[in-house]
Short mmCIF file of C-alpha atoms and ligand atoms in Angstrom, two decimals:
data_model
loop_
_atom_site.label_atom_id
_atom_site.label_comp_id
_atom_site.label_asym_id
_atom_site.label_seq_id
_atom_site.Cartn_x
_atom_site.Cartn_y
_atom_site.Cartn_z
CA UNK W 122 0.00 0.00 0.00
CA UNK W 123 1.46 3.50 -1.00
CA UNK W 124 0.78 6.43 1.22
CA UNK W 125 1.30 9.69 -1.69
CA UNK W 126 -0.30 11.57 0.21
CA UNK W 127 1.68 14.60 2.65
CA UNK W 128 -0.82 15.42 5.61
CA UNK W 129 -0.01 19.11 7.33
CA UNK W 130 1.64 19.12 10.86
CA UNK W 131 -0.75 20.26 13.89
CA UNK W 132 0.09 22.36 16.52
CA UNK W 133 -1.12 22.02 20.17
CA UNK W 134 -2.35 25.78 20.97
CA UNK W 135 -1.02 27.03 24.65
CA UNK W 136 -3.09 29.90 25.54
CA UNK W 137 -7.04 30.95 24.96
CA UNK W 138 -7.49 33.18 21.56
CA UNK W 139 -4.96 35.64 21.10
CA UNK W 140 -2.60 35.42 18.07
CA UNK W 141 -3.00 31.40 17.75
CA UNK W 142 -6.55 31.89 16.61
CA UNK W 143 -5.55 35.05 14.62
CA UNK W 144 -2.90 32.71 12.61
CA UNK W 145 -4.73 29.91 12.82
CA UNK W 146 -7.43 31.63 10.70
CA UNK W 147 -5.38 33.73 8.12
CA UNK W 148 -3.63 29.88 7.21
CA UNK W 149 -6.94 28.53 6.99
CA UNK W 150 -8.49 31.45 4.57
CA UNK W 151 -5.01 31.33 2.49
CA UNK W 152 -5.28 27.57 2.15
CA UNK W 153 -8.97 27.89 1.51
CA UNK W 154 -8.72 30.02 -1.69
CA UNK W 155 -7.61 33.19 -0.05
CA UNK W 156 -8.78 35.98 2.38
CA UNK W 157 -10.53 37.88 -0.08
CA UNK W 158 -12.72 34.47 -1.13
CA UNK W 159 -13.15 33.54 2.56
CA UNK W 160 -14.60 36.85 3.54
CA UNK W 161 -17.04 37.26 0.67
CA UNK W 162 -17.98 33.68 1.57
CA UNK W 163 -17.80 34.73 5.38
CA UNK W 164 -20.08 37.96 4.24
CA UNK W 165 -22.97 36.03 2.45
CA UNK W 166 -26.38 35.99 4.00
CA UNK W 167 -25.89 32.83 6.16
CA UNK W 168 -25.71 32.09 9.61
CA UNK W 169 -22.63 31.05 11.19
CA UNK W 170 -22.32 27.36 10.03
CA UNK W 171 -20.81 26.67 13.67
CA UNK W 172 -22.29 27.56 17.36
CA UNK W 173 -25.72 28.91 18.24
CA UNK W 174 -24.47 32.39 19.34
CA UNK W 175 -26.06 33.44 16.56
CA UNK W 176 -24.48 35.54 13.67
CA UNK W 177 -24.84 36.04 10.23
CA UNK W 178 -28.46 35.33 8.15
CA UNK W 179 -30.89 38.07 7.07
CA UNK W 180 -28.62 40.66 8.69
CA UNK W 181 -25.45 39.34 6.61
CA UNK W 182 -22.51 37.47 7.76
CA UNK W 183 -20.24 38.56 10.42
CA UNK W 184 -23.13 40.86 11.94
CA UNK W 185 -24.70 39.72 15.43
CA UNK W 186 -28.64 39.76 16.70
CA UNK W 187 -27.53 43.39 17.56
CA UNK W 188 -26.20 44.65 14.18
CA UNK W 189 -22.78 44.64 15.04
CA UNK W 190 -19.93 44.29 12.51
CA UNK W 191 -17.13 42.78 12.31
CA UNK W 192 -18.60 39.62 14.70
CA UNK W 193 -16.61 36.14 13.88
CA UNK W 194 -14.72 33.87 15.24
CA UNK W 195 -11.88 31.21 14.61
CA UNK W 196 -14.64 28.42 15.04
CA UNK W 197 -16.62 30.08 12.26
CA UNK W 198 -13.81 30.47 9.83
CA UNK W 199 -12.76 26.66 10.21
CA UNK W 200 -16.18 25.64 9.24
CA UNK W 201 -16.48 28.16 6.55
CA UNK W 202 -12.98 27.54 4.61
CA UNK W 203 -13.80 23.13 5.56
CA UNK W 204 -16.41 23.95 3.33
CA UNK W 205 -14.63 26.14 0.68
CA UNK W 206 -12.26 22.94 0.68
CA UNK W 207 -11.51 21.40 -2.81
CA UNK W 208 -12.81 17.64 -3.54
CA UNK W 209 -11.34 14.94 -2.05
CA UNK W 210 -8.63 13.86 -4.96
CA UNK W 211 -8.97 10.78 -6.26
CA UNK W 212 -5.53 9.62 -5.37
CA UNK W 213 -6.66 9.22 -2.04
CA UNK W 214 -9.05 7.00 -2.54
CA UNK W 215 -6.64 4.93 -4.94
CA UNK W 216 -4.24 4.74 -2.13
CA UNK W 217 -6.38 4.31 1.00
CA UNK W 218 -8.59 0.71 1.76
CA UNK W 219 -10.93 0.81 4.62
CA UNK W 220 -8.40 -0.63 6.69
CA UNK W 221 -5.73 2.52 6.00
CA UNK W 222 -8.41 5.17 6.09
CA UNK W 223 -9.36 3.64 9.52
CA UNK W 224 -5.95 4.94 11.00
CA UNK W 225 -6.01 8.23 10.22
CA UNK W 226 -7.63 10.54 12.79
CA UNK W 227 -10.88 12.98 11.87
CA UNK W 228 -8.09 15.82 11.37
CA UNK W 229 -6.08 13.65 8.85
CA UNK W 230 -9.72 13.11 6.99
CA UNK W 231 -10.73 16.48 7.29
CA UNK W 232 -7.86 18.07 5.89
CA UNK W 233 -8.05 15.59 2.50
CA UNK W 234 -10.99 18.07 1.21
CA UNK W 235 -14.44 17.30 0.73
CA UNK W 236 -16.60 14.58 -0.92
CA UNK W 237 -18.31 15.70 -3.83
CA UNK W 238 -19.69 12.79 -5.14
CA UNK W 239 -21.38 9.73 -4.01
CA UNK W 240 -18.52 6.95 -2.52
CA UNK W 241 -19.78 3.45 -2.02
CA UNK W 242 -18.01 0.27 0.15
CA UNK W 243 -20.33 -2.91 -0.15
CA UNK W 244 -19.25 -5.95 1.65
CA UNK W 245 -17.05 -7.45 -0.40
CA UNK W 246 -15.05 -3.64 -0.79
CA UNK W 247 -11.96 -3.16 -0.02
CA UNK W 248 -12.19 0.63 -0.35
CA UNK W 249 -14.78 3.17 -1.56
CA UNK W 250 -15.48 3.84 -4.84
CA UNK W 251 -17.33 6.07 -6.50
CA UNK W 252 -20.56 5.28 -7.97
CA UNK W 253 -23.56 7.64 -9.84
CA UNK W 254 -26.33 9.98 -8.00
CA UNK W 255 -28.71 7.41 -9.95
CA UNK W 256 -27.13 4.17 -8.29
CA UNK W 257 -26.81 5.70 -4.98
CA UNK W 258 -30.21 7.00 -4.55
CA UNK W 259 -31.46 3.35 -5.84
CA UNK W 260 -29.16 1.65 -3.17
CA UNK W 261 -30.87 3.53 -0.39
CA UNK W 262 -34.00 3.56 -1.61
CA UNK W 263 -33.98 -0.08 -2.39
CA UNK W 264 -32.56 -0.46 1.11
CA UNK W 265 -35.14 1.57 3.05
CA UNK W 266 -38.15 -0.48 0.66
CA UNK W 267 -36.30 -3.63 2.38
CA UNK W 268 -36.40 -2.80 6.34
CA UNK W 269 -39.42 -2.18 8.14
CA UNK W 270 -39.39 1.67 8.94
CA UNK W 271 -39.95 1.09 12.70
CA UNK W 272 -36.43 -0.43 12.27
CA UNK W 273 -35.37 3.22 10.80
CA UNK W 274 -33.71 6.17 12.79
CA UNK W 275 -33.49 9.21 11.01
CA UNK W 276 -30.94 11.72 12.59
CA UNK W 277 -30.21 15.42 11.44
CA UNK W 278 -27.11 17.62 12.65
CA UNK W 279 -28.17 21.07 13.87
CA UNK W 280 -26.02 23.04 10.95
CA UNK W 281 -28.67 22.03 8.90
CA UNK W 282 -30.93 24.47 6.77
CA UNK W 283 -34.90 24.83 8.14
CA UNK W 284 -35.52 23.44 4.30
CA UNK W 285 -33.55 20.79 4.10
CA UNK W 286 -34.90 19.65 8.17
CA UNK W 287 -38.66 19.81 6.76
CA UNK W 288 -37.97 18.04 3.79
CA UNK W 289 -35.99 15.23 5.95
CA UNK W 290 -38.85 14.96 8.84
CA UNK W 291 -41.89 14.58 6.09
CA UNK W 292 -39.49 11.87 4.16
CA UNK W 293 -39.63 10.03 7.57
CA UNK W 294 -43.38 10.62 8.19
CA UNK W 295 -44.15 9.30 4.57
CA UNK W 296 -42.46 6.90 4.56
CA UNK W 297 -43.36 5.58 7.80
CA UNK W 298 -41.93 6.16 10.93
CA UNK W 299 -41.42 8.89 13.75
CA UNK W 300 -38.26 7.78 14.65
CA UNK W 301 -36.46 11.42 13.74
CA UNK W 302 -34.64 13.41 15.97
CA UNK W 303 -31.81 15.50 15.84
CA UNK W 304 -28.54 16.66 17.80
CA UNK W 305 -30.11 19.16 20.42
CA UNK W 306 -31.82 16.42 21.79
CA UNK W 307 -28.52 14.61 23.18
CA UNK W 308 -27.25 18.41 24.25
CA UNK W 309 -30.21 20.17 25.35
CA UNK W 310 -33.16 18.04 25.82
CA UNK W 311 -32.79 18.69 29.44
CA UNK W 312 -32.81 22.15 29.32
CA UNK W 313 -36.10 22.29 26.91
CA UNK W 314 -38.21 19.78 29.54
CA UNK W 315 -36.92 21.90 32.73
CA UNK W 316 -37.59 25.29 31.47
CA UNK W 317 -40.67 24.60 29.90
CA UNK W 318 -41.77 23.26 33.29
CA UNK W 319 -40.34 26.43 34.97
CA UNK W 320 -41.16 29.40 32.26
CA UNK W 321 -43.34 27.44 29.85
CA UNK W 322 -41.10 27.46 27.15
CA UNK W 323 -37.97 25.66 26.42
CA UNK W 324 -35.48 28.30 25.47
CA UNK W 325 -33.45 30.68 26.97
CA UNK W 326 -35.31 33.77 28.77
CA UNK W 327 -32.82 36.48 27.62
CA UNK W 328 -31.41 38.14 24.31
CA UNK W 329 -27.86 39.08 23.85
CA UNK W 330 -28.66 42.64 24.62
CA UNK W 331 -29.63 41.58 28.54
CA UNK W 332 -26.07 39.65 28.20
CA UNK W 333 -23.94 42.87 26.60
CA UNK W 334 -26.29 44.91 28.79
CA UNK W 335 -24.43 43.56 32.27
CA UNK W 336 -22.27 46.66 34.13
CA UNK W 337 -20.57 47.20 37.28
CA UNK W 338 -21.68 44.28 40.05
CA UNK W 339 -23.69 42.39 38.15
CA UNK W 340 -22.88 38.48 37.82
CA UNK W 341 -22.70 36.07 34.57
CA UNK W 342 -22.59 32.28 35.83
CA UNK W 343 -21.25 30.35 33.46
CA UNK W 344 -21.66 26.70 34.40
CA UNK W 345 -20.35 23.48 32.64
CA UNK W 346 -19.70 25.32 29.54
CA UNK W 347 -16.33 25.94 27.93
CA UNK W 348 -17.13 29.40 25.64
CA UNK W 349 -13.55 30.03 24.80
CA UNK W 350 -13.32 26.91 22.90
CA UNK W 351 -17.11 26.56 22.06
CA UNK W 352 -18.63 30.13 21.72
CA UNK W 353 -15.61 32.10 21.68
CA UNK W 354 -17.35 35.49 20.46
CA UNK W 355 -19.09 34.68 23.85
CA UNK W 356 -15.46 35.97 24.71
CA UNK W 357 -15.50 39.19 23.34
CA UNK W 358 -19.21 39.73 25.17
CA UNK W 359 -17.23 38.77 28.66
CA UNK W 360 -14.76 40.90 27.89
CA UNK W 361 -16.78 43.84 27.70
CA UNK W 362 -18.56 43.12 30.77
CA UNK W 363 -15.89 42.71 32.85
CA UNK W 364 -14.69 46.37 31.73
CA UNK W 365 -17.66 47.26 32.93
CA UNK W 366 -17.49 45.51 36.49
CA UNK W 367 -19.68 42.97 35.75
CA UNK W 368 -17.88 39.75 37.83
CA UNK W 369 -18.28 36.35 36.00
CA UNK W 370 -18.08 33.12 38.11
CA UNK W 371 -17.03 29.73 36.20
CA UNK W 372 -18.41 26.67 37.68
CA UNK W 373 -16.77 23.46 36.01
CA UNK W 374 -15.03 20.15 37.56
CA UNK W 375 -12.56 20.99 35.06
CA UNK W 376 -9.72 24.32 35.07
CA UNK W 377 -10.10 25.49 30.99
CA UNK W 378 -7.60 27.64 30.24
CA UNK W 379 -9.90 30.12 28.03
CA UNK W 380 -12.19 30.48 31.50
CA UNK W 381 -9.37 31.78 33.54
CA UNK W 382 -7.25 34.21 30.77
CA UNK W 383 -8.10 35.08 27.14
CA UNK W 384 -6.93 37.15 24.60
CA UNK W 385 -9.59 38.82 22.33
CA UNK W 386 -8.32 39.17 19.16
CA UNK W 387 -10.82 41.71 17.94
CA UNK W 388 -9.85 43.83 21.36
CA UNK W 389 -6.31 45.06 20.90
CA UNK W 390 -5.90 45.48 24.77
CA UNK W 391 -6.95 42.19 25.83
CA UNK W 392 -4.87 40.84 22.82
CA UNK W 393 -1.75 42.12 24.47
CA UNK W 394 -2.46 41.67 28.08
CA UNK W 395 -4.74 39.11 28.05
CA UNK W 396 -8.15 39.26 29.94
CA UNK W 397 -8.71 37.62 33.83
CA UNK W 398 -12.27 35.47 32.60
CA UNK W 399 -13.13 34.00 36.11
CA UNK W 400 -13.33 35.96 39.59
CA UNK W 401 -14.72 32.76 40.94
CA UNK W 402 -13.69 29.58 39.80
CA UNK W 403 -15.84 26.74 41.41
CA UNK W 404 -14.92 23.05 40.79
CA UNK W 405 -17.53 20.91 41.31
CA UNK W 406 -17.18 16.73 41.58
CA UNK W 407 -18.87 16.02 38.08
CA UNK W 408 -22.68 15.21 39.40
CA UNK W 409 -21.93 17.67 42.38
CA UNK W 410 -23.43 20.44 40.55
CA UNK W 411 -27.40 20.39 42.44
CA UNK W 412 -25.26 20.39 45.81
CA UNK W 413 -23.31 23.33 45.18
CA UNK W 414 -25.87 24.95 43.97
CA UNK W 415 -28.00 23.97 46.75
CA UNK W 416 -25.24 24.96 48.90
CA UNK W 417 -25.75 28.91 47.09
CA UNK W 418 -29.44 28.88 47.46
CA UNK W 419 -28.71 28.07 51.36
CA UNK W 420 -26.50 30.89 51.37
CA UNK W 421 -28.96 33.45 49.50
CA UNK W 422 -31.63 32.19 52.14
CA UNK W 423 -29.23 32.81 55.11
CA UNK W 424 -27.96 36.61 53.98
CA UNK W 425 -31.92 37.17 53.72
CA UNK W 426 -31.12 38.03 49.99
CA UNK W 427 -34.31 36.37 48.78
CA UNK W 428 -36.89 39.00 46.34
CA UNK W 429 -39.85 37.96 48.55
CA UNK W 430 -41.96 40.42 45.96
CA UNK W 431 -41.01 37.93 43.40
CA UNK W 432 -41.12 34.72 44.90
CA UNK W 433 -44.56 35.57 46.04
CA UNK W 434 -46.32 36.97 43.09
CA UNK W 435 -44.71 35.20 40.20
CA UNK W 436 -43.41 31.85 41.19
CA UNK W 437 -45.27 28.98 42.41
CA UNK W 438 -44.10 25.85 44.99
CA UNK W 439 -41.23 28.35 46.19
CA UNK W 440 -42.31 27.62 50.33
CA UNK W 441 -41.38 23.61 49.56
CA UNK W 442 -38.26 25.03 47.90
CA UNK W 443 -37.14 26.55 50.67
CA UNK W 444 -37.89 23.90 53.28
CA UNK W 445 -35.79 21.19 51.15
CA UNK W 446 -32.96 24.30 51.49
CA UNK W 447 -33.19 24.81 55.05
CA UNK W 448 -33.11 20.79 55.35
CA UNK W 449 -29.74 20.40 53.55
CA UNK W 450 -27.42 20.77 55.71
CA UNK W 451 -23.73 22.05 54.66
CA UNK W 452 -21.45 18.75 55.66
CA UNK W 453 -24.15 17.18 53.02
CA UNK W 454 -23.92 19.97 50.44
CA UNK W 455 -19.63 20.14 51.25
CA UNK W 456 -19.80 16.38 50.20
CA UNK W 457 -21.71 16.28 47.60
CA UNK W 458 -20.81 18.84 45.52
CA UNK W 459 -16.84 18.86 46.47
CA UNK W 460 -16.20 22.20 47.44
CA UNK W 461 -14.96 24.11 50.58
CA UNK W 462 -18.10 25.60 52.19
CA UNK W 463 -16.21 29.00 52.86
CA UNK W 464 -15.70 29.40 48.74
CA UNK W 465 -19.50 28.54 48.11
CA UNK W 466 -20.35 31.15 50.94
CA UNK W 467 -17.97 33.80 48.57
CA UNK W 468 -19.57 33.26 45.65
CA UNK W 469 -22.99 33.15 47.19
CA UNK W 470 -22.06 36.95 48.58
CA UNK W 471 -20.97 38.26 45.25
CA UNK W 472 -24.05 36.81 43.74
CA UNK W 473 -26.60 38.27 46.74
CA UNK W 474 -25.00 41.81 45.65
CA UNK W 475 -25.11 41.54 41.99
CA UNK W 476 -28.13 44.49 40.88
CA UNK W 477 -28.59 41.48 37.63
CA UNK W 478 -27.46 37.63 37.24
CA UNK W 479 -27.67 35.99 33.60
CA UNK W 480 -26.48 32.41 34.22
CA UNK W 481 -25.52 30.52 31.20
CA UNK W 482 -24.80 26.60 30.86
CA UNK W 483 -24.20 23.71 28.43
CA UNK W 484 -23.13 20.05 28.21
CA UNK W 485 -21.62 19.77 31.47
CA UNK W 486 -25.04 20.36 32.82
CA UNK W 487 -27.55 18.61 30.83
CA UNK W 488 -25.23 15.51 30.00
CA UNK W 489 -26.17 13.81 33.42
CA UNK W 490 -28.72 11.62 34.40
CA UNK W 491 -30.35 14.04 36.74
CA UNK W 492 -29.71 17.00 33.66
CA UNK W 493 -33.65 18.03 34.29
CA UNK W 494 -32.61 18.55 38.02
CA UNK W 495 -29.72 20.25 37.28
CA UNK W 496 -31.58 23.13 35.23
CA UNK W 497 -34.36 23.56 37.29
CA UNK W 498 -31.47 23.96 40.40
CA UNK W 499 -30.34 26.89 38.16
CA UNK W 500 -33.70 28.24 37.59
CA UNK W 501 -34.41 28.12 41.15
CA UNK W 502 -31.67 29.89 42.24
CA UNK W 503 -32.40 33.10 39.80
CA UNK W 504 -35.61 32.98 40.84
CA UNK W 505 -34.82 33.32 44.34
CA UNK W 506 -33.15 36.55 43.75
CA UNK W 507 -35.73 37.46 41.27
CA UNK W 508 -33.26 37.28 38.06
CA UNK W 509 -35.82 36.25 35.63
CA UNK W 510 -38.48 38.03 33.26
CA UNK W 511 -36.50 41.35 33.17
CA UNK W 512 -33.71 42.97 31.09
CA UNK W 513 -29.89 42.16 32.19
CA UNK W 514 -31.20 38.67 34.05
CA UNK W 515 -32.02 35.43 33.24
CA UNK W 516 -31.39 32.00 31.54
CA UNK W 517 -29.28 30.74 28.64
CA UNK W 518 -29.36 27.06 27.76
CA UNK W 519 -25.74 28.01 25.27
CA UNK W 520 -26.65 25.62 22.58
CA UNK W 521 -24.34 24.10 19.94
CA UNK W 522 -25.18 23.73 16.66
CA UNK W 523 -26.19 26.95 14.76
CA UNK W 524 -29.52 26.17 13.32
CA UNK W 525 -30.71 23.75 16.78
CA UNK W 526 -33.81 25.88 17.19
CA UNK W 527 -34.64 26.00 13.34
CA UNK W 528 -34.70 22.29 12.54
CA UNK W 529 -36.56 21.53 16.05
CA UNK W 530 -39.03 24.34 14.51
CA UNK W 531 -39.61 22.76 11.73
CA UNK W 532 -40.18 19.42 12.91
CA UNK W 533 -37.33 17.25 13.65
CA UNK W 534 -38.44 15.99 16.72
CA UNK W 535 -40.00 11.83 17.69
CA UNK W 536 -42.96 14.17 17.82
CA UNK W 537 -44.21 17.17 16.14
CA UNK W 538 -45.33 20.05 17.41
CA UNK W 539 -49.14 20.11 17.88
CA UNK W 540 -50.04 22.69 15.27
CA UNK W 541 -46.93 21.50 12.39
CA UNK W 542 -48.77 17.85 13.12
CA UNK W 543 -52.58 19.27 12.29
CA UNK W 544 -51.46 21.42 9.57
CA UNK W 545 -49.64 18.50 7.47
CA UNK W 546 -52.96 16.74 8.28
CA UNK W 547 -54.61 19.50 6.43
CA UNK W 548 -52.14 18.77 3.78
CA UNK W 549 -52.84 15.06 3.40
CA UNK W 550 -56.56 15.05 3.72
CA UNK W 551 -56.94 17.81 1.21
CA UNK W 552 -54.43 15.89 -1.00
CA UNK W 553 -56.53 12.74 -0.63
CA UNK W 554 -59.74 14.19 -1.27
CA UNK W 555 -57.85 15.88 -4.81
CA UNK W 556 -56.39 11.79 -5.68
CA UNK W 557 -59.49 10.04 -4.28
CA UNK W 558 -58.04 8.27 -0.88
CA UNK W 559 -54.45 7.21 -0.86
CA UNK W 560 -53.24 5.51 2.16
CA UNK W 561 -50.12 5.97 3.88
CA UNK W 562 -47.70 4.08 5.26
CA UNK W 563 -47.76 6.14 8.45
S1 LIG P 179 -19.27 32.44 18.29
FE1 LIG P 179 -20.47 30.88 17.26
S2 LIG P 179 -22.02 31.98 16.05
FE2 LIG P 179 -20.38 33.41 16.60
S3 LIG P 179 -19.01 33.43 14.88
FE3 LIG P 179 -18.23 31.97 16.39
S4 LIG P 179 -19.06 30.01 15.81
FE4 LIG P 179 -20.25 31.57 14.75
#
């Protein structure tokens, strides 16, 4: 087997942002087809192919929900110029079997280019080969014909289009089954069933404004979420903030480097010198998070910091929430969420003065078992201090993929939406009644 192919050299970045992610995304425009091609491509009316922070779309790329331009990020670039890539050569595929391709890491593949035409690898393959549009749509449509569709799973990424998602979701229901569901249900599913049991509705409570809108005293949680590798124009937000004295406390089992010092490369300041993320840095065991934050409500309860005006008129069980506080007692809460009570007591002060709290979260709280628990723990604890339902305070569930809320919209979910599910009844019935009655496979 020849190899023929030279693969480029990665380096292990050392610090959060700064002039790594500055390089790091002038290489990847160059190799792409060039800065000028990767900004108009950057510039097009898309959204950001990569995180839900949101940029890009109607308001043209590199623009945020707020208008703001120049918003990007390295994240966004990498996606962008992966998909400005060239086409996978066909030397490759010459030179790699199955058994050769299944040695080289998701980098290695990456960096070969992209497939632009249909590959196949039957049983008796050694190695892919490509085959026409034709033959592959008859493979898989002679395939799904041959398996019962309750035997079917049909899965869709969140960097999908809101077409392309409807189109995939009515395929499924046509053909048969409602086993569809796509990748915001393994991040944030918990977050959707514990805020719609809290505020009715299962996304976050604030808009960036309330998040930019943070000032001297005011608190941003940020709990089992990694921004400076995930949302890092969540960064440049922080960075802001904490000009303004806003305090940010990072709860995570884990020390990220990005969530105690990042550069900003867009802010020429904290580009040179680097910006202090964390005030607080809590580290949790990993499950310990409803403890700890137990441990805070305790805390808020004992300093009398509770906003009795809002527990009263706009929250409901909040007497039985307090009682299973007042119960917990701190050698449990110490033990079960694995830090000092004197640090929880600290962060529990700063949060009892903060004028407005936005607390933020992702993976690290919903991937658990008790995910549901965790949220609601969150929830709780702004509502005690009545952060919720008001500009500068509230909830964000930091979701991953950019278009998570559009393909869930439009119906890639096990189970529609009540009025999506009626109104493609509409559309069947009145298409029956046109044909004289068809039946379905549904
Ligand atoms: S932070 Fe997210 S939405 Fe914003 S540019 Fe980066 S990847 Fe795109």
């Amino acid at each position: 087997m020849t190899r023929g192919v030279a693969f480029p050299t990665v380096r292990r970045p050392k610090a959060g942002g700064g002039i790594h992610a500055i390089v790091y995304s002038v290489r990847a425009a160059r190799k792409a087809g060039g800065i000028r091609a990767t900004y108009r491509a950057l510039r097009s009316r898309n959204a950001c192919k990569t995180c839900a922070l949101g940029m890009g779309g109607q308001l043209g790329g590199m623009v945020n929900e707020a208008g703001h331009f120049p918003e990007v990020c390295k994240k966004s670039i990498q996606a962008m110029t992966a998909d400005m890539a060239g086409a996978i050569k066909d030397a490759f595929w010459e030179n790699f079997d199955l058994e050769a391709m299944g040695r080289l890491t998701s980098r290695e593949l990456e960096a070969m280019g992209r497939i632009t035409k249909p590959m196949y690898a039957g049983p008796l393959d050694q190695r892919y080969r490509p085959i026409s549009w034709d033959e592959a749509l008859h493979r898989i449509t002679r395939k799904l014909i041959a398996t019962d569709p309750r035997e079917t799973f049909f899965y869709m990424s969140g960097r999908s289009s809101n077409e392309a998602a409807f189109l995939l979701q009515v395929l499924a229901r046509v053909y048969g089954t409602n086993n569809v569901n796509n990748c915001s249900y393994y991040c944030h599913q918990a977050s959707g069933v514990a805020l719609s049991s809290v505020t009715g509705s299962g996304t976050a409570t604030i808009v960036l404004d309330d998040m930019e809108g943070l000032g001297e005293d005011d608190v941003l949680f940020l709990i089992g979420a990694n921004p400076a590798s995930n949302h890092p124009r969540l960064m440049s937000t922080i960075n802001r903030i904490k000009r303004r004295g806003a305090k940010v406390v990072v709860i995570n089992p884990l020390k990220e480097l990005g969530l105690v010092r990042f550069r900003v490369p867009s802010s020429p300041t904290s580009l040179l010198f680097g910006t202090r993320v964390a005030d607080e840095y809590l580290q949790p065991h990993i499950g310990g998070d409803i403890a700890l934050l137990t441990g805070l409500a305790k805390r808020v309860l004992e300093n009398g910091a509770v906003d009795e005006a809002f527990v009263s008129t706009r929250a409901e069980g909040y007497e039985e929430f307090r009682a299973s506080i007042e119960a917990a007692s701190w050698e449990e809460i110490v033990e079960g969420s694995g830090v000092p009570r004197a640090e929880i007591e600290r962060v529990a002060d700063l949060y009892c003065r903060a004028p407005n709290a936005v607390f933020a979260w992702a993976m690290g709280v919903t991937h658990h078992t008790h995910g549901v628990g965790n949220v609601r723990a969150i929830a709780n604890l702004a509502m005690m201090r009545g952060m919720l339902g008001r500009p500068r305070a509230g909830l964000l569930p930091i979701r991953g993929h950019s278009n998570v809320q559009g393909i869930g919209s439009m119906g890639v979910t096990p189970r529609l939406k009540q009025a999506v599910f009626e109104h493609l009844e509409r559309q069947r019935e009145r298409r029956d009644r046109r044909d004289g009655a068809v039946a379905t496979r549904a």
